[in-house]
XYZ file of C-alpha atoms in Angstrom:
746
model
C -47.188 -71.279 13.036
C -45.513 -74.570 11.793
C -47.993 -76.848 14.091
C -51.179 -75.443 12.500
C -49.923 -75.900 9.034
C -48.935 -79.848 10.189
C -52.479 -79.846 11.432
C -54.196 -78.542 8.443
C -52.359 -81.112 6.237
C -53.198 -84.044 8.136
C -56.697 -83.197 8.155
C -56.764 -82.710 4.680
C -54.842 -85.998 4.141
C -57.669 -88.022 5.879
C -60.504 -86.325 3.954
C -58.764 -86.925 0.794
C -58.402 -90.876 1.577
C -61.982 -91.491 2.378
C -63.105 -89.785 -0.773
C -60.768 -91.688 -2.647
C -61.998 -95.111 -1.137
C -65.651 -94.250 -2.242
C -65.231 -93.432 -5.710
C -62.308 -95.526 -6.654
C -63.874 -98.602 -7.981
C -66.298 -96.482 -10.460
C -63.737 -94.797 -12.237
C -60.785 -95.477 -14.822
C -57.262 -94.826 -13.728
C -56.459 -91.773 -15.397
C -60.047 -90.340 -14.114
C -59.080 -91.305 -10.782
C -55.663 -89.653 -10.872
C -57.136 -86.267 -11.852
C -59.616 -86.637 -9.392
C -57.295 -87.363 -6.593
C -55.469 -84.037 -7.587
C -58.633 -82.224 -7.441
C -59.505 -83.695 -4.082
C -55.705 -83.159 -2.649
C -55.413 -79.637 -3.558
C -55.662 -78.191 -0.289
C -52.941 -80.632 0.920
C -50.900 -79.618 -2.359
C -51.422 -75.813 -1.271
C -50.466 -76.548 2.237
C -47.403 -78.247 1.505
C -46.435 -75.538 -0.956
C -46.932 -72.901 1.739
C -44.874 -75.107 4.025
C -41.922 -75.070 1.657
C -42.105 -71.341 1.059
C -42.362 -70.433 4.613
C -39.325 -72.475 5.763
C -37.537 -71.055 2.807
C -38.248 -67.475 3.768
C -37.164 -67.984 7.759
C -33.939 -69.601 6.191
C -33.698 -66.387 3.871
C -34.193 -64.052 6.770
C -31.422 -65.380 9.007
C -29.074 -65.418 6.502
C -29.831 -61.802 5.413
C -29.684 -60.920 9.074
C -26.438 -62.739 9.821
C -24.724 -60.894 6.836
C -25.918 -57.516 7.682
C -24.483 -58.071 11.476
C -21.157 -58.999 9.783
C -21.097 -56.188 7.564
C -22.093 -53.939 10.480
C -19.052 -55.144 12.731
C -16.814 -54.775 9.651
C -17.533 -51.337 9.446
C -17.074 -50.562 13.269
C -13.808 -52.523 12.863
C -12.908 -50.415 10.140
C -13.526 -47.053 11.822
C -11.850 -48.295 14.832
C -8.856 -49.033 13.078
C -8.970 -45.628 11.326
C -9.456 -43.615 14.537
C -6.462 -45.371 15.695
C -4.210 -44.974 12.655
C -5.449 -41.093 12.937
C -4.792 -40.841 16.646
C -1.231 -42.329 16.070
C -0.606 -39.735 13.137
C 0.650 -36.579 14.685
C 0.718 -33.447 12.721
C 1.608 -31.049 14.894
C 3.809 -31.865 17.930
C 3.988 -28.416 19.324
C 4.646 -24.602 18.786
C 8.049 -23.091 19.882
C 7.608 -19.449 20.125
C 11.164 -17.335 19.608
C 11.265 -13.799 20.644
C 13.931 -10.714 20.087
C 12.852 -8.162 22.242
C 14.283 -4.909 23.648
C 11.513 -3.085 25.609
C 9.506 -6.436 26.218
C 7.040 -6.039 24.057
C 7.720 -9.144 21.803
C 8.349 -11.144 24.899
C 4.834 -10.088 26.299
C 3.250 -11.260 22.830
C 5.157 -14.445 23.115
C 3.664 -15.497 26.470
C 0.440 -14.474 25.392
C 0.518 -16.442 22.262
C 2.025 -19.493 24.275
C -1.215 -19.465 26.581
C -3.444 -19.235 23.346
C -1.690 -22.395 21.833
C -1.869 -24.325 25.259
C -5.809 -23.794 25.310
C -5.976 -25.781 22.044
C -4.349 -28.653 23.605
C -0.982 -28.483 21.959
C 2.299 -27.908 23.887
C 4.186 -24.533 23.683
C 7.317 -23.408 24.403
C 8.647 -19.662 24.631
C 12.225 -19.339 23.702
C 14.852 -16.562 24.179
C 16.835 -16.182 21.086
C 19.941 -15.498 22.948
C 19.539 -18.831 24.593
C 19.053 -20.782 21.510
C 21.862 -22.046 19.461
C 20.336 -22.333 15.705
C 23.511 -24.089 14.470
C 23.144 -26.968 16.725
C 19.172 -27.244 17.071
C 17.335 -25.376 14.110
C 17.718 -27.948 11.914
C 16.052 -30.645 14.146
C 12.607 -28.647 14.165
C 12.434 -29.777 10.431
C 11.816 -33.441 11.310
C 10.092 -33.048 14.904
C 6.718 -31.752 13.313
C 6.665 -28.475 15.426
C 5.648 -24.946 14.331
C 8.275 -22.253 14.982
C 7.124 -18.787 15.777
C 9.509 -16.035 15.360
C 8.441 -12.465 17.198
C 11.098 -10.205 16.398
C 11.477 -6.236 17.008
C 13.183 -4.049 14.789
C 15.785 -2.004 16.802
C 18.245 1.147 16.149
C 19.160 1.664 12.380
C 17.098 -1.541 11.336
C 19.357 -3.861 13.695
C 18.158 -6.774 15.636
C 17.505 -6.573 19.386
C 20.749 -7.450 21.509
C 19.085 -10.716 22.398
C 18.680 -11.535 18.738
C 21.678 -10.468 17.271
C 23.485 -13.903 17.220
C 20.409 -15.935 15.809
C 20.100 -13.341 13.210
C 23.602 -13.128 12.109
C 23.717 -17.039 12.000
C 20.729 -17.308 9.710
C 21.972 -14.473 7.359
C 25.381 -16.435 6.658
C 23.761 -19.686 6.605
C 21.202 -18.688 3.812
C 24.480 -17.881 1.732
C 26.811 -20.218 2.631
C 26.854 -23.367 0.215
C 27.960 -25.651 2.858
C 24.599 -25.449 4.608
C 22.937 -25.717 1.186
C 19.583 -24.031 0.053
C 17.628 -27.148 1.336
C 19.150 -26.923 5.043
C 15.758 -26.208 6.701
C 13.522 -28.164 4.221
C 10.494 -29.304 6.312
C 10.632 -26.424 8.733
C 7.445 -24.988 9.162
C 7.347 -21.449 10.334
C 5.552 -17.887 10.759
C 6.857 -14.325 11.508
C 5.684 -11.529 13.039
C 7.567 -8.045 13.534
C 7.555 -5.439 15.694
C 8.416 -2.342 14.093
C 7.728 1.692 13.767
C 6.847 2.963 10.391
C 8.196 6.663 11.242
C 11.643 4.969 10.755
C 10.884 5.125 7.021
C 14.096 3.440 6.017
C 14.024 0.709 8.404
C 10.608 -0.355 9.257
C 10.123 -3.777 10.240
C 13.526 -4.585 8.859
C 14.627 -7.505 10.860
C 11.364 -9.491 10.468
C 11.561 -9.110 6.813
C 15.269 -10.536 6.909
C 14.293 -13.678 9.170
C 11.492 -14.290 7.011
C 13.616 -13.947 3.482
C 16.437 -16.202 5.045
C 14.328 -18.730 6.242
C 12.636 -18.912 2.950
C 15.892 -19.055 1.314
C 16.835 -22.125 3.450
C 13.707 -23.998 2.232
C 11.647 -23.229 5.202
C 7.952 -23.299 4.891
C 5.753 -20.600 5.587
C 2.525 -21.373 7.274
C 0.961 -18.004 6.652
C 1.854 -14.594 5.650
C 4.216 -12.428 7.610
C 2.768 -10.097 9.986
C 4.204 -6.642 10.461
C 3.229 -4.604 13.886
C 3.095 -0.809 13.585
C 3.836 1.272 16.799
C 2.809 4.299 14.839
C -0.692 4.520 15.851
C -1.438 6.793 12.607
C -0.300 4.025 9.953
C -0.899 0.876 12.096
C -3.838 -1.084 10.324
C -5.544 -1.869 13.440
C -4.986 1.278 15.296
C -2.099 0.015 17.379
C 0.809 -2.597 17.575
C -1.237 -4.596 20.189
C -4.160 -4.750 17.765
C -2.014 -5.498 14.908
C -0.688 -8.499 17.037
C -4.018 -9.423 18.074
C -5.442 -9.762 14.308
C -2.274 -11.948 13.187
C -2.617 -14.034 16.313
C -6.176 -14.996 15.161
C -5.373 -16.325 11.763
C -2.295 -17.857 13.284
C -4.331 -20.010 15.477
C -6.812 -20.848 12.798
C -4.195 -21.843 10.564
C -2.646 -23.905 13.388
C -5.818 -25.681 13.985
C -5.832 -26.660 10.386
C -2.525 -28.093 10.487
C -2.992 -30.048 13.680
C -6.164 -31.940 11.724
C -3.870 -32.939 9.048
C -3.713 -30.322 6.169
C -5.088 -31.925 2.933
C -2.698 -31.472 -0.346
C -3.718 -28.445 -2.207
C -5.170 -29.149 -5.750
C -2.276 -29.192 -8.493
C -5.178 -28.192 -11.138
C -4.609 -31.287 -13.077
C -7.885 -32.733 -11.471
C -11.171 -33.983 -13.314
C -12.565 -30.455 -13.070
C -9.688 -29.254 -15.282
C -8.132 -26.960 -12.702
C -11.392 -25.313 -11.880
C -10.599 -25.304 -7.864
C -7.249 -23.666 -8.895
C -8.510 -21.072 -10.628
C -11.072 -19.952 -8.240
C -8.648 -19.895 -5.903
C -6.733 -17.432 -7.804
C -9.933 -15.548 -8.977
C -10.371 -15.366 -5.087
C -7.070 -14.257 -4.171
C -7.242 -11.487 -6.734
C -10.327 -9.955 -5.577
C -8.961 -9.685 -1.673
C -5.927 -7.948 -3.035
C -8.013 -5.328 -4.769
C -10.473 -5.113 -1.827
C -7.715 -4.732 0.396
C -7.798 -0.882 1.735
C -4.145 -0.931 2.441
C -0.856 -2.520 1.454
C 2.294 -2.639 3.511
C 3.908 -5.536 1.555
C 7.722 -4.526 0.871
C 9.311 -4.946 -2.467
C 10.449 -8.598 -1.361
C 7.199 -10.011 -1.244
C 7.018 -9.181 -5.225
C 9.969 -11.648 -6.065
C 9.147 -14.452 -3.459
C 5.732 -15.619 -2.286
C 4.377 -14.488 1.349
C 2.970 -17.909 2.222
C 2.994 -21.628 1.454
C -0.486 -21.462 0.035
C 0.565 -18.821 -2.388
C 3.358 -21.152 -3.259
C 1.159 -24.070 -4.011
C -1.334 -21.784 -5.953
C 1.563 -20.700 -8.693
C 3.445 -23.435 -10.032
C 3.478 -21.607 -13.332
C 4.673 -18.245 -12.247
C 7.608 -20.127 -10.224
C 8.776 -21.515 -13.551
C 8.788 -18.431 -15.713
C 12.155 -16.873 -16.257
C 12.585 -13.041 -16.381
C 15.620 -11.141 -17.886
C 17.622 -9.102 -15.241
C 16.843 -5.941 -17.303
C 12.971 -6.750 -17.261
C 13.181 -7.325 -13.756
C 14.650 -4.197 -12.877
C 11.983 -2.447 -15.243
C 9.399 -4.318 -13.079
C 10.594 -3.212 -9.880
C 11.047 0.440 -11.183
C 7.312 0.291 -12.296
C 6.177 -1.115 -9.029
C 8.108 1.692 -6.953
C 6.498 4.366 -9.018
C 3.193 2.900 -8.521
C 3.600 3.048 -4.997
C 5.055 6.350 -4.543
C 2.209 7.777 -6.733
C -0.367 5.887 -4.580
C 1.246 7.295 -1.289
C 1.649 10.902 -2.531
C -1.984 10.998 -3.485
C -3.127 9.880 -0.167
C -0.884 12.306 1.706
C -2.039 14.950 -0.753
C -5.651 14.044 0.400
C -4.928 13.870 4.072
C -2.183 16.576 4.920
C -1.804 20.391 4.849
C 0.707 22.908 6.411
C -0.330 24.593 9.616
C -0.799 28.370 9.464
C 0.303 28.679 13.037
C 3.890 27.196 13.126
C 4.446 24.874 9.984
C 3.853 21.577 11.415
C 1.941 19.351 8.918
C -1.553 18.084 9.862
C -3.997 15.897 8.585
C -6.838 17.732 6.513
C -9.760 15.479 7.420
C -9.936 15.249 11.110
C -12.242 12.227 10.966
C -9.537 10.170 9.370
C -6.928 10.908 12.183
C -6.299 8.748 15.099
C -5.886 9.321 18.733
C -2.009 9.603 20.107
C -2.950 7.760 23.396
C -3.606 4.004 22.751
C -5.422 1.858 25.365
C -2.321 0.282 26.318
C -0.271 3.515 26.470
C -2.810 5.087 28.468
C -2.446 2.153 30.816
C 1.216 2.532 31.097
C 1.255 6.062 31.674
C -1.315 5.987 34.159
C 0.764 3.637 36.112
C 3.643 5.968 36.002
C 1.471 8.570 37.697
C 0.571 10.497 34.515
C -2.665 12.584 34.493
C -3.573 12.290 30.971
C -5.640 15.148 29.185
C -7.791 14.623 25.923
C -5.896 12.266 23.513
C -2.173 13.753 23.215
C -1.623 15.580 26.359
C -0.331 15.159 30.073
C 0.220 16.633 33.470
C 2.386 15.422 36.478
C 3.384 16.538 39.725
C 6.894 17.216 40.060
C 8.857 15.653 43.184
C 10.331 19.446 43.750
C 6.401 20.743 43.801
C 5.883 18.141 46.800
C 9.447 19.252 48.404
C 8.449 22.869 48.245
C 5.179 22.476 49.791
C 6.852 21.077 52.798
C 9.466 23.568 52.898
C 12.321 21.212 52.034
C 13.833 23.106 48.930
C 12.919 23.625 45.377
C 14.741 22.399 42.031
C 17.339 24.024 40.173
C 15.138 26.500 38.411
C 14.408 27.787 41.752
C 18.046 28.452 42.156
C 18.976 29.949 38.699
C 15.978 31.671 37.703
C 13.924 32.215 41.086
C 10.647 30.272 40.043
C 8.418 28.882 43.389
C 8.838 25.205 42.741
C 5.433 24.692 44.748
C 3.404 27.105 42.171
C 5.050 24.980 38.840
C 2.645 23.011 36.653
C 4.906 20.371 34.950
C 2.840 19.262 31.499
C 2.982 19.172 27.940
C 0.494 19.465 24.970
C 2.149 16.473 23.207
C 3.321 13.234 24.439
C 4.871 12.440 21.130
C 8.509 12.681 20.720
C 11.035 12.679 17.430
C 13.664 11.010 19.374
C 14.261 7.994 21.539
C 17.006 9.051 24.002
C 18.819 6.524 25.964
C 17.891 8.253 29.071
C 14.385 8.761 28.618
C 12.672 9.163 31.896
C 9.561 7.478 30.192
C 11.548 4.088 29.203
C 9.892 5.000 25.572
C 6.400 4.261 26.834
C 5.462 7.431 24.925
C 4.702 7.440 21.115
C 7.232 9.017 18.523
C 6.755 10.704 15.352
C 8.008 13.340 12.843
C 5.172 14.983 11.983
C 1.488 15.667 13.767
C -0.766 13.286 12.256
C -3.004 12.795 15.268
C -6.489 14.068 16.291
C -6.047 17.424 17.887
C -7.315 18.843 21.308
C -8.202 22.721 21.367
C -5.392 24.642 23.353
C -8.113 26.002 25.813
C -9.426 22.359 26.760
C -5.700 21.337 27.386
C -4.990 24.053 29.695
C -8.249 23.955 31.456
C -7.911 20.332 32.342
C -4.441 20.680 33.008
C -4.819 23.444 35.641
C -7.825 21.413 37.094
C -5.856 18.301 37.303
C -2.846 19.976 38.747
C -4.885 21.559 41.428
C -6.620 18.350 42.291
C -3.135 16.740 43.022
C -2.115 19.687 45.140
C -5.370 19.232 47.311
C -4.364 15.890 47.873
C -1.872 17.221 50.378
C -4.357 19.123 52.299
C -3.707 18.186 55.864
C -0.921 15.872 55.252
C 2.240 16.314 57.953
C 4.684 18.721 57.105
C 2.902 20.644 54.406
C 2.766 24.379 55.154
C -0.744 25.843 54.934
C 0.716 29.156 53.482
C 2.526 27.494 50.524
C -0.485 24.650 50.114
C -2.974 27.799 49.424
C -0.028 29.364 47.054
C 0.529 25.879 45.142
C -3.433 26.086 44.087
C -2.437 29.139 42.098
C -0.294 28.247 39.350
C 2.355 30.765 38.347
C 4.860 28.888 36.302
C 4.345 26.033 33.626
C 7.264 23.901 32.552
C 6.730 22.178 29.059
C 9.194 19.636 29.508
C 7.305 16.772 30.995
C 7.821 14.267 28.136
C 7.432 14.207 24.283
C 7.881 17.366 22.054
C 5.579 20.324 22.886
C 6.387 22.313 20.078
C 5.300 19.567 17.494
C 1.440 20.411 18.869
C 0.194 22.601 15.825
C -1.625 25.019 18.235
C 1.274 25.706 20.414
C 1.618 29.063 20.022
C -2.359 29.697 21.243
C -1.329 27.440 24.244
C 1.616 29.748 25.276
C -0.858 32.856 24.638
C -3.216 31.206 26.989
C -0.492 30.562 29.587
C 0.397 34.106 29.538
C -3.161 35.401 29.531
C -3.482 33.415 32.905
C -0.195 35.417 34.172
C 1.673 31.982 34.033
C 5.136 31.990 33.092
C 6.363 29.612 30.167
C 9.495 27.378 30.068
C 9.528 25.425 26.817
C 12.115 22.557 26.058
C 12.657 21.319 22.534
C 14.842 18.610 21.292
C 16.456 20.622 18.440
C 14.870 18.971 15.474
C 12.200 21.305 14.521
C 14.226 24.619 13.258
C 10.940 26.000 11.470
C 8.964 25.901 14.253
C 11.326 27.375 16.830
C 11.622 30.186 14.454
C 7.921 30.777 14.241
C 7.345 30.318 17.818
C 5.863 33.125 19.938
C 8.050 34.802 22.890
C 8.233 32.401 25.738
C 9.827 33.582 29.182
C 12.661 30.959 28.494
C 13.126 28.680 25.601
C 15.635 25.491 26.069
C 17.132 23.301 23.379
C 18.347 20.012 24.312
C 21.868 19.635 23.522
C 22.753 16.018 24.387
C 25.880 15.677 22.334
C 28.291 17.628 20.160
C 28.922 15.492 17.416
C 27.004 13.404 14.918
C 27.866 10.307 15.786
C 27.241 10.820 19.417
C 23.979 12.615 19.094
C 22.992 9.564 16.837
C 23.744 7.339 19.372
C 22.219 9.035 22.358
C 19.342 10.852 20.980
C 18.419 7.982 18.349
C 16.635 10.449 16.268
C 13.836 9.329 13.754
C 14.652 12.030 11.220
C 17.265 10.640 8.568
C 18.612 14.531 8.350
C 18.841 14.953 12.170
C 22.120 16.447 12.126
C 21.263 19.648 9.694
C 18.244 19.863 11.697
C 20.146 20.009 15.096
C 22.448 22.734 13.763
C 19.694 24.720 12.222
C 17.775 24.474 15.526
C 20.810 26.095 17.231
C 20.900 28.605 14.541
C 17.167 29.579 14.991
C 17.493 29.781 18.693
C 20.184 32.384 18.093
C 17.812 34.595 16.228
C 15.692 34.679 19.484
C 15.686 38.094 21.533
C 13.891 36.326 24.682
C 15.999 34.207 27.241
C 17.465 31.359 25.572
C 19.043 28.351 27.281
C 21.091 25.149 26.072
C 20.808 22.111 28.312
C 23.547 19.705 28.330
C 23.159 16.068 29.522
C 26.246 14.701 30.590
C 26.246 10.979 30.254
C 29.533 9.302 31.400
C 31.521 7.595 28.911
C 29.190 8.710 26.030
C 29.529 12.413 25.765
C 31.873 13.860 28.077
C 34.668 13.926 26.263
C 33.669 16.304 23.496
C 34.871 19.578 24.934
C 35.916 21.288 21.804
C 32.880 20.250 19.961
C 30.625 21.515 22.616
C 32.369 25.025 22.464
C 31.654 25.269 18.717
C 27.868 24.564 19.186
C 27.602 27.236 21.912
C 29.134 29.551 19.354
C 26.554 28.796 16.703
C 23.594 29.330 18.901
C 24.890 32.216 21.260
C 22.674 31.089 24.116
C 22.040 33.285 27.125
C 22.585 30.558 29.577
C 24.028 26.872 29.438
C 22.679 24.083 31.987
C 25.053 21.397 32.475
C 23.692 18.358 34.413
C 24.515 14.995 35.134
C 22.254 12.380 33.520
C 19.358 11.178 35.792
C 19.289 7.353 36.118
C 15.732 6.325 36.151
C 16.311 2.561 36.796
C 16.883 -0.311 34.634
C 15.121 -0.451 31.207
C 15.422 -2.895 28.409
C 15.207 0.017 26.049
C 18.518 1.360 26.948
C 21.719 0.292 28.227
C 22.073 3.425 30.477
C 23.434 2.288 34.119
C 24.324 4.294 37.187
C 27.914 3.610 36.211
C 27.117 6.284 33.286
C 25.676 8.832 35.990
C 28.858 11.471 36.704
C 29.419 12.555 40.404
C 28.972 16.097 41.118
C 32.558 16.901 41.133
C 32.968 15.422 37.805
C 30.352 17.780 36.275
C 32.091 20.752 37.977
C 35.355 19.846 36.417
C 33.846 19.511 33.063
C 31.807 22.805 33.614
C 34.779 24.537 34.620
C 36.982 23.242 31.567
C 34.234 24.287 29.036
C 33.685 27.880 30.547
C 37.462 28.284 30.291
C 37.003 27.723 26.256
C 33.988 30.401 26.317
C 35.248 33.875 26.414
C 32.170 35.436 26.941
C 30.611 33.173 29.332
C 31.331 32.290 33.163
C 30.035 29.731 35.651
C 26.937 31.530 37.616
C 25.029 29.335 39.683
C 24.972 25.940 41.022
C 22.596 23.303 42.482
C 24.447 20.360 43.911
C 21.158 18.532 44.880
C 20.350 18.386 41.157
C 23.853 17.636 40.264
C 23.412 21.001 37.814
C 25.407 24.133 37.207
C 24.645 27.147 35.392
C 26.895 28.799 32.841
C 25.572 32.527 32.127
C 26.572 34.987 29.451
C 28.521 37.835 31.019
C 26.069 40.412 29.805
C 23.968 39.242 32.834
C 26.829 40.098 35.150
C 26.350 43.839 36.058
C 28.564 45.789 38.137
C 30.145 42.363 39.473
C 26.873 40.838 40.382
C 24.799 38.201 38.504
C 21.301 38.737 37.113
C 20.081 35.274 36.198
C 16.990 35.483 38.083
C 13.511 36.585 36.190
C 11.218 39.407 36.966
C 8.131 37.589 36.212
C 5.756 40.590 36.565
C 7.981 42.813 34.258
C 7.807 39.943 31.859
C 4.085 39.359 31.720
C 3.593 43.395 31.266
C 6.246 43.005 28.327
C 4.627 40.118 26.815
C 1.139 42.001 26.840
C 2.378 44.774 25.322
C 3.894 42.397 22.507
C 0.467 41.098 21.994
C -1.573 44.230 22.050
C 0.739 45.826 19.386
C 0.597 42.732 17.173
C 4.430 41.724 17.739
C 5.844 45.324 16.853
C 6.805 45.879 20.790
C 9.805 43.493 20.969
C 11.966 43.196 24.112
C 15.158 41.159 24.994
C 16.169 39.065 27.732
C 17.942 41.939 29.401
C 14.227 43.676 29.924
C 13.149 41.342 32.719
C 15.959 40.236 34.703
C 16.337 39.968 38.257
C 19.614 39.923 40.888
C 20.527 36.324 41.761
C 20.935 35.953 45.387
C 24.138 35.038 46.961
C 23.241 31.592 48.291
C 22.666 30.441 44.458
C 25.956 31.366 43.187
C 28.566 29.056 42.248
C 31.091 28.683 45.203
C 28.672 29.512 47.756
C 28.430 27.652 50.937
C 24.851 26.702 50.576
C 25.620 25.287 46.871
C 22.391 26.443 45.933
C 20.156 24.997 48.585
C 17.935 28.135 49.731
C 18.610 29.046 53.441
C 14.799 29.757 53.854
C 14.076 25.964 53.439
C 14.837 23.029 55.673
C 17.548 20.493 54.228
C 16.040 17.027 54.521
C 18.304 13.884 54.568
C 16.502 10.407 54.782
C 18.048 8.070 57.106
C 20.279 5.137 55.977
C 20.395 6.266 52.344
C 23.566 7.009 50.427
C 24.152 10.488 48.899
C 21.861 11.258 46.010
C 23.727 12.038 42.887
C 21.152 11.614 40.274
C 19.378 14.900 40.957
C 16.171 15.594 39.024
């Protein structure tokens, strides 16, 4: 391009020069000048174009250079910003503390740890008993870590054993002036509690206290406290596992926000004149109104439940209330809450016409008793679950008698055929959490029936089918007697003592009638917490009441009942038992170092209920359980049980020791009315009982009968002091090789 412009200029110059020479002599100087400009116009235009072209090229290079420099500056600034953000860590890690008794909180802690690690953040699971808060907790305030506390509430609202010291220190520090109110300032924490709402006065007490104490020491909540409920009826999400899952999702989302660097919340004094603050408050109010249930405690009314709430309510924090006004406010809140609960209960609960157990009116609003987690746990333990709240299991004595190796103590005491006995329950729920629970507290607990309910006909049909299927598995098994196998398929006895509290089932009377209709005897065990249900119960072959302790303190310690008025209920249940005309039994479970020293108190309870029989049995040790401190040291030797029974019988003028089953570590004390002409008649005439109960049903309960109307003579080998010690000589005693003496029984 520049070469072409120069060529044009040279050509124009030569032409212009020749023209000027021709006409120079004929014109004046002025005319010659203008003529020269005219003839040189092409040259001038070309020169101007050349100048403009050069200027344009130089300008373009300058702009390109500036743009490149600006771009490089932006890249450098972005790189520096990224480096700065990379170096600035907002969350260094997550420390998960757990206080667990049964292992649930520990399992949740490990589960949460894996989720946190999947986000690329380090996580550490810490047992509270291995952590010294006095030396270490303050360090968490400056370490940029997030602390999570998963704590369970144990007996009487107390922390679990491994969390006792941590909670004690935290409580004392929160009120100790030497630590100060800002001792944990900078600590970011979240709390999730594990509790059971059936314990009305102690529901999730520990998690509420831990949350409060940390807040009092200026710890910063990163999110609202979570409360898991083992009571599937009132659990917001159907089970404690679902409650934790819901809380965990919220926590992980909150953790992601913190890890990116949380922006400071608006104070309301921005150019928008606080509109963002107002919108947030309006949104929170709408969420509260839309919430279907509100399980918040009264503590939440006087302290914020999350850091976000604190930042959004600066004015409320400055507000000063008179003490009397605060009292009025709390009273009004209690009344409103009580009114709301009563209205809800009034819509959902009615009294059963069958036996007085409270039931939910709307079947569609009830939940199933057996949650997926509970189903998995019970299935692993060998239970065959029926419907939504029942189960059946094969007793080890059933298996033993199929092989001709002896029956259980009920065979010795009352003449049942162990291989024809079905052990089942129409209610897996219980109102106690006994320290010697065979099921390690995997079954649900409750004080009233608030679950979905299966019909009695369906429960019995499925129970018989599943029991027979388990018997069929022994077909052809070496050692199983063919005649016993065939007999075992026809159920003759039913022990309603598998697990839980069968008397809680609202259709229990119908279930018992169905058993008798199928010519099956009924042995029902209750934990003495439902006196009205005992009174309204139809006649059973034999009615048991568990008397695990003889004083209020020891009963609370051993049975750990849910009812606050457990002791009046216990005494009233014994009185209700004494009003029954059919066979009644006290079942005493001896726990060494717990209840064997209460001889006089036991004799007074026996006088209260006047049972026909008293079974005294050494506690069965079912393995180590984190839910109980029971060990093999608490299992009494058989001779220790014998000594206790002899001393107890001496204090009871109308009772004597009748039978013994050494293999089960069990003895039977019987009322002397069953000793006729010097011989014991503790066995049961089952055919006679079926005749009596049929006549009773046909006459609408007008034809009553007593325990003495269906007795049978006790064989000599079953009597106390016999050489056989309760082992049927028709059976073959089997001793396992290289095994110490079995003192635990069944």
